[in-house]
Short mmCIF file of C-alpha atoms and ligand atoms in Angstrom, two decimals:
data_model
loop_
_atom_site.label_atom_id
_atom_site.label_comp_id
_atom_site.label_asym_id
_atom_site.label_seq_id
_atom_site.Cartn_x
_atom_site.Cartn_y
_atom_site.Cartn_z
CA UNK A 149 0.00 0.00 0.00
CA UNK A 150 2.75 2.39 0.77
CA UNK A 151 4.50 1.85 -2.62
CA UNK A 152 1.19 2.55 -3.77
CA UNK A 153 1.17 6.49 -2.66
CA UNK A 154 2.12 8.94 -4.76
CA UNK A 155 2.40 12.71 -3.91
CA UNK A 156 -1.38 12.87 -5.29
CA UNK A 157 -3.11 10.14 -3.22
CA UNK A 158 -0.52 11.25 -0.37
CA UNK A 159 -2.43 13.97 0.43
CA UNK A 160 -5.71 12.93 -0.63
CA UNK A 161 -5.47 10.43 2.20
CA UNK A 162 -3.96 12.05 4.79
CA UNK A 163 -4.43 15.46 4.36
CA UNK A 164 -7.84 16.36 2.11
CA UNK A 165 -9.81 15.98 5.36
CA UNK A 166 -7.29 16.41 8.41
CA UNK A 167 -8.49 19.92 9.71
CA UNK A 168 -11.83 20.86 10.85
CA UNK A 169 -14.94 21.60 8.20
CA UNK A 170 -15.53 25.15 8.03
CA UNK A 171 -18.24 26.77 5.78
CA UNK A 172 -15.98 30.01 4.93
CA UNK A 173 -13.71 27.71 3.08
CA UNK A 174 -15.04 28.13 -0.56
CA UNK A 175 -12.57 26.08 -2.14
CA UNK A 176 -10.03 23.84 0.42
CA UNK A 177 -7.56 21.40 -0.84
CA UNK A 178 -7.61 20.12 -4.40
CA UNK A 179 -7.26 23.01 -6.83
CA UNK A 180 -4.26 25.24 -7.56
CA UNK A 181 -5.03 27.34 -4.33
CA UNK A 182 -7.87 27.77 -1.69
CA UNK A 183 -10.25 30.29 -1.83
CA UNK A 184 -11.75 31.79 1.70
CA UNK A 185 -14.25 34.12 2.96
CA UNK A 186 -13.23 36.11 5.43
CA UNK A 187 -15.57 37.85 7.80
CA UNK A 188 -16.34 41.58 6.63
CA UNK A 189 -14.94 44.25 9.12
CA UNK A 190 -12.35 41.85 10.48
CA UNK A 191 -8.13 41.82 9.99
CA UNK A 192 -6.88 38.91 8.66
CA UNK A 193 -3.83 37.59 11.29
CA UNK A 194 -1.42 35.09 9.42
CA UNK A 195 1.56 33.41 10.74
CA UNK A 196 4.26 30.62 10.13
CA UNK A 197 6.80 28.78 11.33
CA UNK A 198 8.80 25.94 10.83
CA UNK A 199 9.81 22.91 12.37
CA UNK A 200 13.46 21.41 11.04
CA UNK A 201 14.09 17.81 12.18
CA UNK A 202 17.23 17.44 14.15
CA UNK A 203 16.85 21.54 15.14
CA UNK A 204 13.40 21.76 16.21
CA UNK A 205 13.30 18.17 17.05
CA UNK A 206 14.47 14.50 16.68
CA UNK A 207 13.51 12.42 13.47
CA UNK A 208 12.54 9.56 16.57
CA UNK A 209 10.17 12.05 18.28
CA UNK A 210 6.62 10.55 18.18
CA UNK A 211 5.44 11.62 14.45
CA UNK A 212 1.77 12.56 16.69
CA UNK A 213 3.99 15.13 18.48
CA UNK A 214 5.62 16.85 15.52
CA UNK A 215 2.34 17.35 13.70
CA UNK A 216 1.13 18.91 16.52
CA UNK A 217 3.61 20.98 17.57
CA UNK A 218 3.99 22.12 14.13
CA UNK A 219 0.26 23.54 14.35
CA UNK A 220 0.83 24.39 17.81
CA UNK A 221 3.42 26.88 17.99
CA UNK A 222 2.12 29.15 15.11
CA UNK A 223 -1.88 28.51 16.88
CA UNK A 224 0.58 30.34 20.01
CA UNK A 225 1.63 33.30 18.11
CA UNK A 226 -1.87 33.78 16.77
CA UNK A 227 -3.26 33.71 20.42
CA UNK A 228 -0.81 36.55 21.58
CA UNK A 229 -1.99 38.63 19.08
CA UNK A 230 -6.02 38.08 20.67
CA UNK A 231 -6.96 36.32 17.28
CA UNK A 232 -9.12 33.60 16.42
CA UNK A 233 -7.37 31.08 14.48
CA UNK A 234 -9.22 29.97 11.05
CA UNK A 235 -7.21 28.37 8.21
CA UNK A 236 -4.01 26.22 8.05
CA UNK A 237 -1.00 25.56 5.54
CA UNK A 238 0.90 22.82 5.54
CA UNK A 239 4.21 22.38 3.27
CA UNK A 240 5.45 19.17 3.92
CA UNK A 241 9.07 17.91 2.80
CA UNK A 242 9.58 14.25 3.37
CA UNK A 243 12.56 11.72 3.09
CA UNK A 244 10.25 8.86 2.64
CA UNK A 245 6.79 7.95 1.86
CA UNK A 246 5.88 6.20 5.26
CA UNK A 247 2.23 5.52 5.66
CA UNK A 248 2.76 4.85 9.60
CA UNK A 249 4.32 7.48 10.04
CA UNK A 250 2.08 10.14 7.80
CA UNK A 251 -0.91 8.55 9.25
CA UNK A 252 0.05 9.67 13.28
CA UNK A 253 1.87 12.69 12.24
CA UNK A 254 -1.88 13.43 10.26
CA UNK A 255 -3.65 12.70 13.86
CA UNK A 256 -1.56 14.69 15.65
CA UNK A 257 -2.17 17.75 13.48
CA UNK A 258 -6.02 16.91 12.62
CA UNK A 259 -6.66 16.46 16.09
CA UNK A 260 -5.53 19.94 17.43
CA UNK A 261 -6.65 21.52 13.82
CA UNK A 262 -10.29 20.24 14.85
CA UNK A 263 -10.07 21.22 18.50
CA UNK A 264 -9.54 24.69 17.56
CA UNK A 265 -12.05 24.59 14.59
CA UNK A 266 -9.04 25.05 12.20
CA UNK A 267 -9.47 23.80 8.19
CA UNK A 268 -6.71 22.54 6.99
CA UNK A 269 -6.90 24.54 3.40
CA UNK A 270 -4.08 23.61 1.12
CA UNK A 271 -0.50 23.52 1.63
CA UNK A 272 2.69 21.46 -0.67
CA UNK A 273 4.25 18.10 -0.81
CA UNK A 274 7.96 17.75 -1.60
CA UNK A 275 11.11 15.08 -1.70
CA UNK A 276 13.79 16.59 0.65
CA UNK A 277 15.27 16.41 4.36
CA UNK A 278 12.16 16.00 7.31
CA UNK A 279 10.82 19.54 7.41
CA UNK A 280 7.56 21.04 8.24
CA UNK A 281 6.07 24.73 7.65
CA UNK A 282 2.77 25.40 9.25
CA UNK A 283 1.05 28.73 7.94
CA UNK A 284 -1.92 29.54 10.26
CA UNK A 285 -4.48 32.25 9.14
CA UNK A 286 -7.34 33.75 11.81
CA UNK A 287 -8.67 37.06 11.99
CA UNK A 288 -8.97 39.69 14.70
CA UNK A 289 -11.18 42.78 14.97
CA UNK A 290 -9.75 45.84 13.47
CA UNK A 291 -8.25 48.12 15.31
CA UNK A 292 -5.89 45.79 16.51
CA UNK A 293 -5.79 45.56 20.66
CA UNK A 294 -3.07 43.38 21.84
CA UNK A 295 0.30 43.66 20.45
CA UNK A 296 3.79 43.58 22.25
CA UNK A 297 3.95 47.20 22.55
CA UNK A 298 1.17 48.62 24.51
CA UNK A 299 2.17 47.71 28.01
CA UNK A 300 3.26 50.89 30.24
CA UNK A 301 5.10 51.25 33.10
CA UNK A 302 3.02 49.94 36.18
CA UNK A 303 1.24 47.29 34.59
CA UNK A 304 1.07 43.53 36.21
CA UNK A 305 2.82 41.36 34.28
CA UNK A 306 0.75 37.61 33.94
CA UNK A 307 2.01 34.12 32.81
CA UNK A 308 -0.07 31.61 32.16
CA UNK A 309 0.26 28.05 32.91
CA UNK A 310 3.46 26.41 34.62
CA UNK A 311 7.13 27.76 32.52
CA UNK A 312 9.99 25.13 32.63
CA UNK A 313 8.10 22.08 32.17
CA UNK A 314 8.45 21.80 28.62
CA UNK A 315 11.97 22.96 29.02
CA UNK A 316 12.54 20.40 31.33
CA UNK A 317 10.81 17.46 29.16
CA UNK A 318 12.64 18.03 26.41
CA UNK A 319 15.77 17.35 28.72
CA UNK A 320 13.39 13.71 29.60
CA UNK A 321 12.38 13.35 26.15
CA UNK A 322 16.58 13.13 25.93
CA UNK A 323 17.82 11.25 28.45
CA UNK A 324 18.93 13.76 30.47
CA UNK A 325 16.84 13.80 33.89
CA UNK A 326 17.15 9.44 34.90
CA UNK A 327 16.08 10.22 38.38
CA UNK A 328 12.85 11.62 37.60
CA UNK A 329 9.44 9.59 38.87
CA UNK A 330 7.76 8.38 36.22
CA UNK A 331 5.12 10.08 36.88
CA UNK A 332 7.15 13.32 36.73
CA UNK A 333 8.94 12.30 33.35
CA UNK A 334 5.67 11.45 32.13
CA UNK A 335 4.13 14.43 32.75
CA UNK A 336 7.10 16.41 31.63
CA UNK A 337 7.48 14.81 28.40
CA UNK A 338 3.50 15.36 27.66
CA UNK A 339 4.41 19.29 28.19
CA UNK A 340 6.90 19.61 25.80
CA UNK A 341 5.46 16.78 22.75
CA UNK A 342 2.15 17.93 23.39
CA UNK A 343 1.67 21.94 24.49
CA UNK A 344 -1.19 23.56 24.89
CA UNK A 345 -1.13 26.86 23.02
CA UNK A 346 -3.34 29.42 24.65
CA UNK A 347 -5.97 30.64 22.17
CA UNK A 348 -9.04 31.14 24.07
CA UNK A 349 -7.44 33.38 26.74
CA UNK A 350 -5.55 34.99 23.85
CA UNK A 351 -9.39 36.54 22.91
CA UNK A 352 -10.34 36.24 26.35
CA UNK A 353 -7.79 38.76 26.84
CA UNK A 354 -8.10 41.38 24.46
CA UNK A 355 -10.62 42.89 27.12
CA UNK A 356 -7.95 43.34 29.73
CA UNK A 357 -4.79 43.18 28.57
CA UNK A 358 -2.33 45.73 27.46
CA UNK A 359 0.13 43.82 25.84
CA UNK A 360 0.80 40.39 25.17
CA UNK A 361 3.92 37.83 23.61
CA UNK A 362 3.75 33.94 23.37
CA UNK A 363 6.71 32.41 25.40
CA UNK A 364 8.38 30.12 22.85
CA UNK A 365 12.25 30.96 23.79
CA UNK A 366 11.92 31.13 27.78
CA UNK A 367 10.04 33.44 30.07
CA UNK A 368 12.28 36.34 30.73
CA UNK A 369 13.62 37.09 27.38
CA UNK A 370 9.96 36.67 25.76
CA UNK A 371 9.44 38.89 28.52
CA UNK A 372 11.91 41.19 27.88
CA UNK A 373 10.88 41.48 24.67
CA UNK A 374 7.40 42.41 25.44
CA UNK A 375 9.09 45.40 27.38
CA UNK A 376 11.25 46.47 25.08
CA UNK A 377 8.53 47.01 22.14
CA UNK A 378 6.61 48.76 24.87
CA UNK A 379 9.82 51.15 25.44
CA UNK A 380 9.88 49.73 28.82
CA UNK A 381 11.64 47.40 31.37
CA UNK A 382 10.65 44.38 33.41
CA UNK A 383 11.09 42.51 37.12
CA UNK A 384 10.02 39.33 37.52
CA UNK A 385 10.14 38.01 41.09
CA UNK A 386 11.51 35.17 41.59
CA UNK A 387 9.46 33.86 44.46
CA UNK A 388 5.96 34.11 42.28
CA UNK A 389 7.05 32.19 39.21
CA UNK A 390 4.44 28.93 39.15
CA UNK A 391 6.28 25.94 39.18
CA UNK A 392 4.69 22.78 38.73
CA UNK A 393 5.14 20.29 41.20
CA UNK A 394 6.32 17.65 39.08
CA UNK A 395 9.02 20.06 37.80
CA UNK A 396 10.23 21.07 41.52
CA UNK A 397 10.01 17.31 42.52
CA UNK A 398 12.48 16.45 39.69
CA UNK A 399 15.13 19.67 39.50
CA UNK A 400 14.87 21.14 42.66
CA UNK A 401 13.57 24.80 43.70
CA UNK A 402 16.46 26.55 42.38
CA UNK A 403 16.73 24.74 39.50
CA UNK A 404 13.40 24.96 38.55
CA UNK A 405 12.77 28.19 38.70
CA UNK A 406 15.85 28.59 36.68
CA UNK A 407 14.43 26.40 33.99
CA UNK A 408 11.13 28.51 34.30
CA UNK A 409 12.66 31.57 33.23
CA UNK A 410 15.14 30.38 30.55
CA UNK A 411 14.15 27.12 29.42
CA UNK A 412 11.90 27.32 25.83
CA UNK A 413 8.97 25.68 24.24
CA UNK A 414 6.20 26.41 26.96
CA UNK A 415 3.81 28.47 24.56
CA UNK A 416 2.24 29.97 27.14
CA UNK A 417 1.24 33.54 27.10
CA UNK A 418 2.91 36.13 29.03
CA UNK A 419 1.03 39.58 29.18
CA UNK A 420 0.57 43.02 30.86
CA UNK A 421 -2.49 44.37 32.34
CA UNK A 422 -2.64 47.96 33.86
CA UNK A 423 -3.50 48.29 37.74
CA UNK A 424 -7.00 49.14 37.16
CA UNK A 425 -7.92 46.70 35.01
CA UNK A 426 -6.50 43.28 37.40
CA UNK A 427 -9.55 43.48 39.47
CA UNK A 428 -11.97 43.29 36.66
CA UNK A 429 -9.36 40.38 34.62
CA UNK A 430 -9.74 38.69 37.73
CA UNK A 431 -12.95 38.77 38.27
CA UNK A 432 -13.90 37.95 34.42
CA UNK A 433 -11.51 34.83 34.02
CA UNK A 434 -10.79 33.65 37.44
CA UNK A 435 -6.86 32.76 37.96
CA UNK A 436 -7.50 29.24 39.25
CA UNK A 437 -10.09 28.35 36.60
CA UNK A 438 -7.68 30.05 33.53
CA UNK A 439 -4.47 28.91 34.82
CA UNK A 440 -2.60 32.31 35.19
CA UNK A 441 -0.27 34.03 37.62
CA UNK A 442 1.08 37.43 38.48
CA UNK A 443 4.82 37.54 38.38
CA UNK A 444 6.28 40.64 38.02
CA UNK A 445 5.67 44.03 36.56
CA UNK A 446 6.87 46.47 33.72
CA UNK A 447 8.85 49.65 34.79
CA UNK A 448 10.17 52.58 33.44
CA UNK A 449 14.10 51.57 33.53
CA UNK A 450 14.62 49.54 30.11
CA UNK A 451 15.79 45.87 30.45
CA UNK A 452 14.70 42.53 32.37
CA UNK A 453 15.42 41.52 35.90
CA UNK A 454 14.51 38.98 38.05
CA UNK A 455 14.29 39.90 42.44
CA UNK A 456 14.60 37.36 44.79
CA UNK A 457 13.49 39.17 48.44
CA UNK A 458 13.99 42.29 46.60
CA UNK A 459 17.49 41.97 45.75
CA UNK A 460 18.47 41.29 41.83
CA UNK A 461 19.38 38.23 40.77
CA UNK A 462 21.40 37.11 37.22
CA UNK A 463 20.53 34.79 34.98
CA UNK A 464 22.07 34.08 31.45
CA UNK A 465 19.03 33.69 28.67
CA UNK A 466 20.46 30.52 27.00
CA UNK A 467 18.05 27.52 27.86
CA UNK A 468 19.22 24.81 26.09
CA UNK A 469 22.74 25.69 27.28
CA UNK A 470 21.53 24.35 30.46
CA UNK A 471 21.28 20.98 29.28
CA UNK A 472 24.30 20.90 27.26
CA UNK A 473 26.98 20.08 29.81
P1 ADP B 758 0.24 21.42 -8.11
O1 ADP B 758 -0.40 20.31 -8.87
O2 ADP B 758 -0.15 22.78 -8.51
O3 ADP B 758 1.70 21.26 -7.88
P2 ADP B 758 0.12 20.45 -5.51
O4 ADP B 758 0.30 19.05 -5.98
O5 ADP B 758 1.28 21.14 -4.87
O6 ADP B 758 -0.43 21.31 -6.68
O7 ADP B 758 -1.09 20.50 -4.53
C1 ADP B 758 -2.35 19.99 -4.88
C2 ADP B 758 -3.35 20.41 -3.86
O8 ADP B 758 -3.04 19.79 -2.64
C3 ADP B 758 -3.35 21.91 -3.56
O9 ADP B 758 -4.68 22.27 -3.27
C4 ADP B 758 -2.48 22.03 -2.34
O10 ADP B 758 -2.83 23.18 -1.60
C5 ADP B 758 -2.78 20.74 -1.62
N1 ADP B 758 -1.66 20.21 -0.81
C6 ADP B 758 -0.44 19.81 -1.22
N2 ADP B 758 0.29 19.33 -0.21
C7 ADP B 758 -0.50 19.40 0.90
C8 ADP B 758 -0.31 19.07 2.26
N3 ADP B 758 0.83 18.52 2.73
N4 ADP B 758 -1.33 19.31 3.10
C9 ADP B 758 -2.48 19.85 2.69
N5 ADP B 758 -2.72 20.18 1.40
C10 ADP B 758 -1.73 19.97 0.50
MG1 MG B 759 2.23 22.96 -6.34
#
């Protein structure tokens, strides 16, 4: 059966129906190019990125995991901007035609596609070294509201869910924490194969929210960044980064709060609200339900800085270098 595929019935198979149905696809895959309607009045947001095997991960990784990662860290980007993700591109280059593999790789992608009511419209099938580009279109109401650069000095800066822990299964995922419980390595390695990307508190947001970045490359740069497109500075104290307990049980403390602010891959959402509009965030999405912490705050001297008790602490920004040795 596998000999019988050809770059035709490839995607017909795998592909032609992976995403979610949406009626504002006019034309999806099969032609030359899809057509789309896209909601009068409304901005169309599109994004990509892509995934390089042996850079962005290992040709052994489960093929379920890179399909949805692939989707997953460009469905991130599109919550930090407040969007609502639509559409989907997929250019595919492949080594090999392995069904197996194409077929949980498809699953991985479909399922999160569907979850988040994306179509998968169209995308392109080539011979070539394991790499995949993921193109995600949404839309967002014009004028934009949430971009990097709105936050002002004052404002409460807000992670959401637990930093480190995909950092940290990654390191699993490699070998490189033994001692961990299984439970813990479990756990850890879910985090970083499978992330959650944030898109309904991305929208949730726009309502509160001054400014807002995905954390892809590790808390405080991401955060950093955030401040410096909003020509300000940040402190994140130490002492309120969440930490998961799986994470703490397997690193340490130290270590894991270490890993929370420079580890990557977490596609969270880190964002800035101003001091009079916590209450009402708070009271509108409430922390424990939502999954999202207070950790720091933007300031008017430029750069980022972690406090422990007040006093500055420093960190280098290189995650994966703390794996390397
Ligand atoms: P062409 O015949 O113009 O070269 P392609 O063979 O590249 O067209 O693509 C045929 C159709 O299949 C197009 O609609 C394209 O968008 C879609 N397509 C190709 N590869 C993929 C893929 N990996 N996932 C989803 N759709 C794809
Ligand atoms: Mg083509």
């Amino acid at each position: 059966m596998t000999d019988a595929l050809n770059e035709r019935s490839l995607i017909e198979r795998f592909f032609k129906d992976c995403g979610a149905r949406r009626s504002d696809v006019a034309l999806g895959v099969g032609d030359d190019a899809a057509l789309i309607d896209v909601p009068p009045g409304m901005q169309l947001v599109a994004k990509t990125d892509t995934l390089v095997s042996g850079v962005h991960f290992l040709p052994h990784f489960p093929a379920a995991s890179i399909g949805h990662r692939a989707l997953a860290v460009n469905l991130s980007d599109v919550a930090a901007m407040g969007a609502e993700p639509a559409w989907a591109l997929l250019a595919l280059t492949l080594p090999k035609v392995d069904a197996a593999w194409l077929a949980e790789f498809a699953a991985g992608l479909g399922a999160l596609a569907r979850k988040h009511n994306v179509a998968l419209v169209g995308g392109d099938t080539t011979g070539g070294p394991l790499c995949i580009t993921v193109q995600v279109l949404g839309y967002a109401p014009r004028p934009p509201v949430m971009l990097r650069s709105g936050g002002k000095p004052g404002d409460v800066l807000f992670v959401s869910g637990t930093p480190g822990d995909a950092g940290a299964g990654l390191a699993v995922e490699q070998g490189q924490l033994p001692n961990a419980t299984s439970a813990a390595a479990n756990y850890l390695r879910q985090r970083f194969l499978f992330p959650t990307p944030r898109v309904e508190l991305g929208q949730r947001l726009r309502d509160f929210a001054s400014a807002c970045i995905d954390v892809s490359d590790g808390l405080l740069g991401d955060a950093t960044k955030l401040a410096d497109a909003s020509g300000c500075g940040v402190v994140i104290e130490h002492e309120k980064l969440p930490i998961s307990p799986h994470l703490t049980s397997t690193v340490g403390d130290t270590r894991a709060r270490e890993i929370a602010l420079t580890g990557g891959d977490d596609y969270e959402l880190c964002f800035a609200v101003s001091p009079s509009n916590v209450e009402k965030l708070q009271r509108a999405l409430p922390p424990a339900q939502w999954g999202y912490s207070p950790i720091g705050v933007l300031r008017a001297e430029r750069g980022g800085a972690v406090t422990r008790n007040g006093t500055v602490m420093h960190f280098s920004h290189s995650g994966f270098d703390h794996f390397a040795r």
